[in-house]
Amino acid sequence: MPHTEREELTPKENNQLLLPGGHPPMWNHMDSIGSIGLPHREGVPGCSQEGLPYPSNSSELVLECLQQFKVTGTQLQQIQASLLGSMEQALGGQASPASAVRMLPTYVGSIPHGTEQGDFVVLELGATGASLRVLWVTLMGTGGHRMEPRSQEFVIPPEVMLGPGQQLFDFAAHCLSEFLDALPVGKQGLQLGFSFSFPCHQTGLDRVRQSGHGDSGWSCSSMKSIEGVTQLFCPQSTLISWTKGFRCSGVEGHDVVQLLRDAIKRHGAYNIDVVAVVNDTVGTMMGCEPGVGPCEVGLVVGEPWAICDDGKGAQLPDGQILMNSSLPDTGTNACYMEEARHVAVLDEDRGRVCVSVEWGSFGDDGVLGPMLTTFDHALDRESLNPGAQRFEKMIGGLYLGELVRLVLAHLAQQGVLFGGCTSPALLSRGSILLEHVAEMEDPWAGAARVHALLQDLGLNVGASDVELVQYVCAAVFTRAARLCAAALAAVLSRLQHSREQQILQIAVATGGRVFEQHPSFLSILQETVMLLTPECDVSFIPSVDGGGRGVAMVTAVAARLAAHRHLLEETLAPFQLNREQLAAVQAQMREAMVKGLRGEASSLRMLPTYVRATPDGSERGDFLALDLGGTNFRVLLVRVTAEGVKITNQIYSIPENVAQGSGQQLFDHIVDCIVDFQQKQGLSGQSLPLGFTFSFPCRQLGLDQGILLNWTKGFSASDCEGQDIVCLLREAIGRRQAVELNVVAIVNDTVGTMMSCGYEDPRCEVGLIVGTGTNACYMEELRNVAAVAGDSGRMCINMEWGAFGDDGSLGLLRTCFDASVDQASINPGKQSFEKMISGMYLGEIVRHILLHLTSLGVLFRGQQTQRLQTRDIFKTKFLSEIESDSLALRQVRAILEDLGLPLTSDDALMVLEVCQAVSQRAAQLCGAGVAAVVEKIRENRGLEELTVSIGVDGTLYKLHPHFSSLVAATVRELAPRCVVTFLQSEDGSGKGAALVTAVACRLAQMARV
């Protein structure tokens, strides 16, 4: 016999694909059978490499027959790629009505994480033919021992199956009550999961409607995600058409969940809430026991049952009617947790959702043509749906038995088996079932079962027939397992790609009669998956009663999410500010501004800066600028020309011992830095105008006079508070001989920001800082500034608005989390507004909320971590990163996992929502303050409409993905008569100080003229 080369996935594949018992591949000269790898039995007489125990023509017929079941490595990879392409098309909404797969979202958005506990009722209708099953499932949560569910099956009378729909659902409600009567339930509220295994179709996020082929019934937990937030809804499942012998009137086109609810209400015995409607594939995934990795894939390979159209019941391919069959109707399908942003019909960008692949129809478009055998074609022609569900017909349980029957009948007719004789039973459809094939392949009792089963079919079984029959079974089942593996590999590749993980560690829950009755199916499947997806670390876990425990788990997860949702919303409710609250903040700030300007008691200091004008574009010259606001100190040379502003700067550090030493030591160090900079820039001996940005609280008495009120930011240099900072600098200059510096202005960083942007836009008359701290300034009419003489002209006012609310005016908006952050701060009771807005505090607010939610069991499975209890561990920059639209959920999880938080995908979404609530409140409060400022400017000038620009600086404003837009939206809402443009400042502290100096020089020049 000629040798045929095989296409291999790897050179080792021959030794990896084995039959039950771990037997090696068939004789080497039968390699032409290909990648199906048919084995032989050890110790069987005549199994030598020198010859076959059959006539040569018989062997050729066997090889020719089984050669058709060869699936090469290349073909498996093509199936994997083709199915993956179909999946991605369907996810993207590009699939046609006759698409190979449908990728149906099930609206199950979360998998169990082990803490689910409680008692749940499950009602199964349609999963077991003409019967109904009720279960009581108790989940014990983390560490609890597993309790076996209680269940009872009720036979549905024919007249109920064919009568009015109300009668059917009343019967279901009666069965529920009868079952619960035997349990100590009392009047407690019960949560029910409804397994409804009939074709349903979904038309919206909270609606499920029947859809054609594949899994009959939908999976749906009562939740969806809006703007990244899990929401809960009542499940709705609208029946398209009855199957399995049911013909109840008044049900098709109606919501079966509501019909069940109505029946339970009519019965009135128990308080039952239908929480979820679930199908078997999702139930399989959700019923998976926790394994090495998260169980986020469900795989079912069972027995599909064709449905007759005469209302009599389930029909086998040979025409037998099974009225009271307890066999499942599921064929094959898979589901998995997909990133919601990839599911076009959801229009979501956060979280995950379980997608039912509906892969039974894969190949209906002809892609499987080269792999279809003459027996596949014959089976398809005899089916009730020719041309449809082609993939299911190659791997589904009942179809496998039928394929084996067709091959055996063919070989018998060719004279190879059974002495060339057939029997009426062998030629009858449905005479060989899945369990028959599994028994014949049993490595220990298979030979005896082959004899017994085939003799029952009226066949004369010879000694050589037994092994050939087993080879036929092996060929059919091995092909099915490998095809299933290729399809599963497509799902795993999709997961690995969408999550951008180098190695995907995941568990696959398996269910269905093929797995239960044919153990080698799983081993072949697993080995082939390993070859096709080496980048995936996959563990296979048998599902525990997907129809009972799985449905209960979906219900439990929905109930857990509902309870957690309530606690989360309750916690975050104080952060959700409405228009009335924001308008009240605006009005309170406006009142505080007026009082501060008049010199009356107010939480806003409203300090004059003695900056009387913004740049007009005519400023020219070279200026020095100093910037002191933290542990780093900058010296800048700013050249203002007709072409623009050119800046040269150098950063100098301020050692801790200098910052906390004597004032003389600090200012001597500053002057030393200035001298060093002048020497490096060739400016020695020149006396340039100098502007000093001094970012500490000061009361200015003039443009070049500023009294330090108190140190902040870790500075505590002695003999400085209460002193004129410019005088201290000039004294240090005097101590350094041969140095001449002309200190023109002391500048607040907020004013510098306004002036920096004012050089680019003359309409810029407001400065805003939202970074580590927050402040604002604006050009006020001089007549309104009581502390400065004169009534004409304008002056920039430094609001020092971080202290707004220190008088208690923000008390109604402060939460317990704000109070905790305030008490732990270095200045309790001060800077109230700043502590609700600025970057120094937002991360701490989030951390306190997370601690609270963890204590309630809402987050991190209720496990407190030492890291989360560490102050300032949750940086405000994390809010910006977590809320970034460009970050996928996996990246959000990575940020949180770096903090040592044991989180799930649900946790990541809730942390995101906490961050959103805190940052949104901050931005809205900031916007309310800005609205108060621009409205005051408008009214000062008696304008119907004000057009003004605002110069803004600060890392929170610049780096947070939504903060700036939320501020702008709030200003538009609260100040509709002001057209406001926000300009991001470039180096307000340096460039702004130089421009304040330049404007002062310009005004002085004009005064002299």
mmCIF file of C-alpha atoms in Angstrom, residues 562-719:
data_model
loop_
_atom_site.group_PDB
_atom_site.id
_atom_site.type_symbol
_atom_site.label_atom_id
_atom_site.label_comp_id
_atom_site.label_asym_id
_atom_site.label_seq_id
_atom_site.Cartn_x
_atom_site.Cartn_y
_atom_site.Cartn_z
ATOM 1 C CA ALA A 562 -28.527 44.465 42.298
ATOM 2 C CA ALA A 563 -27.652 44.624 45.987
ATOM 3 C CA HIS A 564 -24.214 46.069 45.266
ATOM 4 C CA ARG A 565 -25.722 48.531 42.811
ATOM 5 C CA HIS A 566 -28.055 49.814 45.496
ATOM 6 C CA LEU A 567 -25.205 50.259 47.982
ATOM 7 C CA LEU A 568 -22.993 51.911 45.371
ATOM 8 C CA GLU A 569 -25.693 54.356 44.297
ATOM 9 C CA GLU A 570 -26.498 55.119 47.924
ATOM 10 C CA THR A 571 -22.823 55.827 48.606
ATOM 11 C CA LEU A 572 -22.302 58.028 45.554
ATOM 12 C CA ALA A 573 -25.632 59.855 45.695
ATOM 13 C CA PRO A 574 -24.197 62.840 47.635
ATOM 14 C CA PHE A 575 -21.672 63.376 44.828
ATOM 15 C CA GLN A 576 -24.420 63.741 42.210
ATOM 16 C CA LEU A 577 -25.065 67.484 42.225
ATOM 17 C CA ASN A 578 -28.125 68.842 40.436
ATOM 18 C CA ARG A 579 -28.507 72.259 38.828
ATOM 19 C CA GLU A 580 -30.146 73.766 41.895
ATOM 20 C CA GLN A 581 -27.252 72.745 44.125
ATOM 21 C CA LEU A 582 -24.679 74.118 41.688
ATOM 22 C CA ALA A 583 -26.608 77.355 41.289
ATOM 23 C CA ALA A 584 -26.624 77.682 45.083
ATOM 24 C CA VAL A 585 -22.823 77.291 45.130
ATOM 25 C CA GLN A 586 -22.580 79.968 42.433
ATOM 26 C CA ALA A 587 -24.747 82.336 44.446
ATOM 27 C CA GLN A 588 -22.837 81.670 47.670
ATOM 28 C CA MET A 589 -19.526 82.355 45.966
ATOM 29 C CA ARG A 590 -20.879 85.531 44.410
ATOM 30 C CA GLU A 591 -21.970 86.725 47.867
ATOM 31 C CA ALA A 592 -18.583 85.819 49.381
ATOM 32 C CA MET A 593 -16.799 87.723 46.580
ATOM 33 C CA VAL A 594 -18.759 90.900 47.274
ATOM 34 C CA LYS A 595 -18.132 90.669 51.019
ATOM 35 C CA GLY A 596 -14.429 90.016 50.496
ATOM 36 C CA LEU A 597 -14.090 93.020 48.166
ATOM 37 C CA ARG A 598 -15.794 95.230 50.743
ATOM 38 C CA GLY A 599 -13.468 94.042 53.477
ATOM 39 C CA GLU A 600 -16.264 92.296 55.340
ATOM 40 C CA ALA A 601 -15.955 88.853 56.929
ATOM 41 C CA SER A 602 -15.802 86.291 54.129
ATOM 42 C CA SER A 603 -14.192 82.955 53.317
ATOM 43 C CA LEU A 604 -12.797 84.595 50.152
ATOM 44 C CA ARG A 605 -9.906 86.967 50.846
ATOM 45 C CA MET A 606 -10.206 88.776 47.473
ATOM 46 C CA LEU A 607 -6.631 90.084 47.631
ATOM 47 C CA PRO A 608 -5.583 92.986 45.379
ATOM 48 C CA THR A 609 -2.550 92.081 43.249
ATOM 49 C CA TYR A 610 -1.809 95.607 41.980
ATOM 50 C CA VAL A 611 -1.746 94.229 38.461
ATOM 51 C CA ARG A 612 -3.784 96.895 36.704
ATOM 52 C CA ALA A 613 -3.764 95.724 33.101
ATOM 53 C CA THR A 614 -3.286 92.672 30.917
ATOM 54 C CA PRO A 615 -0.804 92.562 28.023
ATOM 55 C CA ASP A 616 -1.753 94.503 24.882
ATOM 56 C CA GLY A 617 0.929 93.041 22.627
ATOM 57 C CA SER A 618 3.195 96.087 22.617
ATOM 58 C CA GLU A 619 5.433 94.812 25.450
ATOM 59 C CA ARG A 620 9.115 94.458 24.503
ATOM 60 C CA GLY A 621 12.384 93.722 26.277
ATOM 61 C CA ASP A 622 14.369 91.222 28.338
ATOM 62 C CA PHE A 623 13.071 90.236 31.759
ATOM 63 C CA LEU A 624 14.109 87.911 34.556
ATOM 64 C CA ALA A 625 11.550 85.748 36.294
ATOM 65 C CA LEU A 626 11.780 83.699 39.470
ATOM 66 C CA ASP A 627 9.393 80.841 40.234
ATOM 67 C CA LEU A 628 9.230 79.518 43.781
ATOM 68 C CA GLY A 629 6.372 77.215 44.600
ATOM 69 C CA GLY A 630 7.838 73.957 45.790
ATOM 70 C CA THR A 631 11.043 72.006 46.289
ATOM 71 C CA ASN A 632 12.283 73.136 42.879
ATOM 72 C CA PHE A 633 13.090 76.752 42.081
ATOM 73 C CA ARG A 634 13.359 78.200 38.547
ATOM 74 C CA VAL A 635 15.196 81.164 37.156
ATOM 75 C CA LEU A 636 14.104 82.321 33.691
ATOM 76 C CA LEU A 637 15.242 84.782 31.038
ATOM 77 C CA VAL A 638 12.172 85.912 29.075
ATOM 78 C CA ARG A 639 12.716 87.855 25.851
ATOM 79 C CA VAL A 640 9.590 89.560 24.532
ATOM 80 C CA THR A 641 9.915 90.635 20.888
ATOM 81 C CA ALA A 642 7.637 91.395 17.973
ATOM 82 C CA GLU A 643 8.036 87.754 16.920
ATOM 83 C CA GLY A 644 6.874 86.411 20.266
ATOM 84 C CA VAL A 645 8.217 85.259 23.608
ATOM 85 C CA LYS A 646 11.425 83.258 23.972
ATOM 86 C CA ILE A 647 12.207 81.618 27.309
ATOM 87 C CA THR A 648 15.459 80.229 28.696
ATOM 88 C CA ASN A 649 15.295 78.689 32.132
ATOM 89 C CA GLN A 650 17.166 76.552 34.618
ATOM 90 C CA ILE A 651 15.856 74.538 37.550
ATOM 91 C CA TYR A 652 17.576 74.613 40.928
ATOM 92 C CA SER A 653 16.678 72.442 43.875
ATOM 93 C CA ILE A 654 15.980 73.742 47.350
ATOM 94 C CA PRO A 655 17.341 71.299 49.937
ATOM 95 C CA GLU A 656 15.027 70.394 52.789
ATOM 96 C CA ASN A 657 17.380 71.921 55.359
ATOM 97 C CA VAL A 658 17.199 75.240 53.451
ATOM 98 C CA ALA A 659 13.404 75.157 53.069
ATOM 99 C CA GLN A 660 13.045 74.504 56.797
ATOM 100 C CA GLY A 661 16.018 76.585 58.019
ATOM 101 C CA SER A 662 16.254 80.324 58.505
ATOM 102 C CA GLY A 663 14.714 82.866 56.170
ATOM 103 C CA GLN A 664 18.115 84.429 55.535
ATOM 104 C CA GLN A 665 19.523 81.056 54.490
ATOM 105 C CA LEU A 666 16.605 80.490 52.074
ATOM 106 C CA PHE A 667 16.830 83.874 50.351
ATOM 107 C CA ASP A 668 20.645 83.758 50.178
ATOM 108 C CA HIS A 669 20.270 80.440 48.373
ATOM 109 C CA ILE A 670 17.773 81.978 45.934
ATOM 110 C CA VAL A 671 20.158 84.851 45.143
ATOM 111 C CA ASP A 672 23.049 82.406 44.647
ATOM 112 C CA CYS A 673 20.919 80.588 42.052
ATOM 113 C CA ILE A 674 20.121 83.874 40.276
ATOM 114 C CA VAL A 675 23.799 84.820 40.108
ATOM 115 C CA ASP A 676 24.721 81.389 38.763
ATOM 116 C CA PHE A 677 22.049 81.709 36.058
ATOM 117 C CA GLN A 678 23.215 85.221 35.072
ATOM 118 C CA GLN A 679 26.789 84.027 34.705
ATOM 119 C CA LYS A 680 25.759 81.091 32.505
ATOM 120 C CA GLN A 681 23.618 83.373 30.324
ATOM 121 C CA GLY A 682 26.220 86.149 30.065
ATOM 122 C CA LEU A 683 24.066 88.590 32.013
ATOM 123 C CA SER A 684 26.480 89.443 34.798
ATOM 124 C CA GLY A 685 26.429 93.132 35.646
ATOM 125 C CA GLN A 686 23.087 93.751 33.938
ATOM 126 C CA SER A 687 20.111 94.967 35.950
ATOM 127 C CA LEU A 688 17.031 93.482 34.254
ATOM 128 C CA PRO A 689 13.463 93.971 35.496
ATOM 129 C CA LEU A 690 12.511 90.941 37.602
ATOM 130 C CA GLY A 691 9.156 89.356 38.325
ATOM 131 C CA PHE A 692 8.884 86.944 41.271
ATOM 132 C CA THR A 693 6.231 84.245 41.205
ATOM 133 C CA PHE A 694 5.798 83.361 44.849
ATOM 134 C CA SER A 695 3.155 80.637 45.163
ATOM 135 C CA PHE A 696 2.408 80.974 48.850
ATOM 136 C CA PRO A 697 -0.423 82.897 50.533
ATOM 137 C CA CYS A 698 0.422 86.604 50.572
ATOM 138 C CA ARG A 699 -1.338 89.885 51.206
ATOM 139 C CA GLN A 700 -0.068 92.358 48.664
ATOM 140 C CA LEU A 701 0.319 95.989 49.580
ATOM 141 C CA GLY A 702 1.656 96.967 46.196
ATOM 142 C CA LEU A 703 2.912 95.407 42.979
ATOM 143 C CA ASP A 704 6.310 94.866 44.602
ATOM 144 C CA GLN A 705 5.112 94.373 48.177
ATOM 145 C CA GLY A 706 3.793 91.059 49.473
ATOM 146 C CA ILE A 707 3.371 89.993 53.102
ATOM 147 C CA LEU A 708 3.710 86.226 53.610
ATOM 148 C CA LEU A 709 0.685 85.041 55.540
ATOM 149 C CA ASN A 710 1.845 81.491 56.164
ATOM 150 C CA TRP A 711 4.110 78.833 54.681
ATOM 151 C CA THR A 712 2.665 75.757 52.946
ATOM 152 C CA LYS A 713 3.985 72.833 50.853
ATOM 153 C CA GLY A 714 6.561 71.734 53.401
ATOM 154 C CA PHE A 715 8.305 75.117 53.812
ATOM 155 C CA SER A 716 8.869 76.472 57.304
ATOM 156 C CA ALA A 717 11.792 78.918 56.996
ATOM 157 C CA SER A 718 11.946 81.051 60.111
ATOM 158 C CA ASP A 719 11.469 84.815 60.347
#
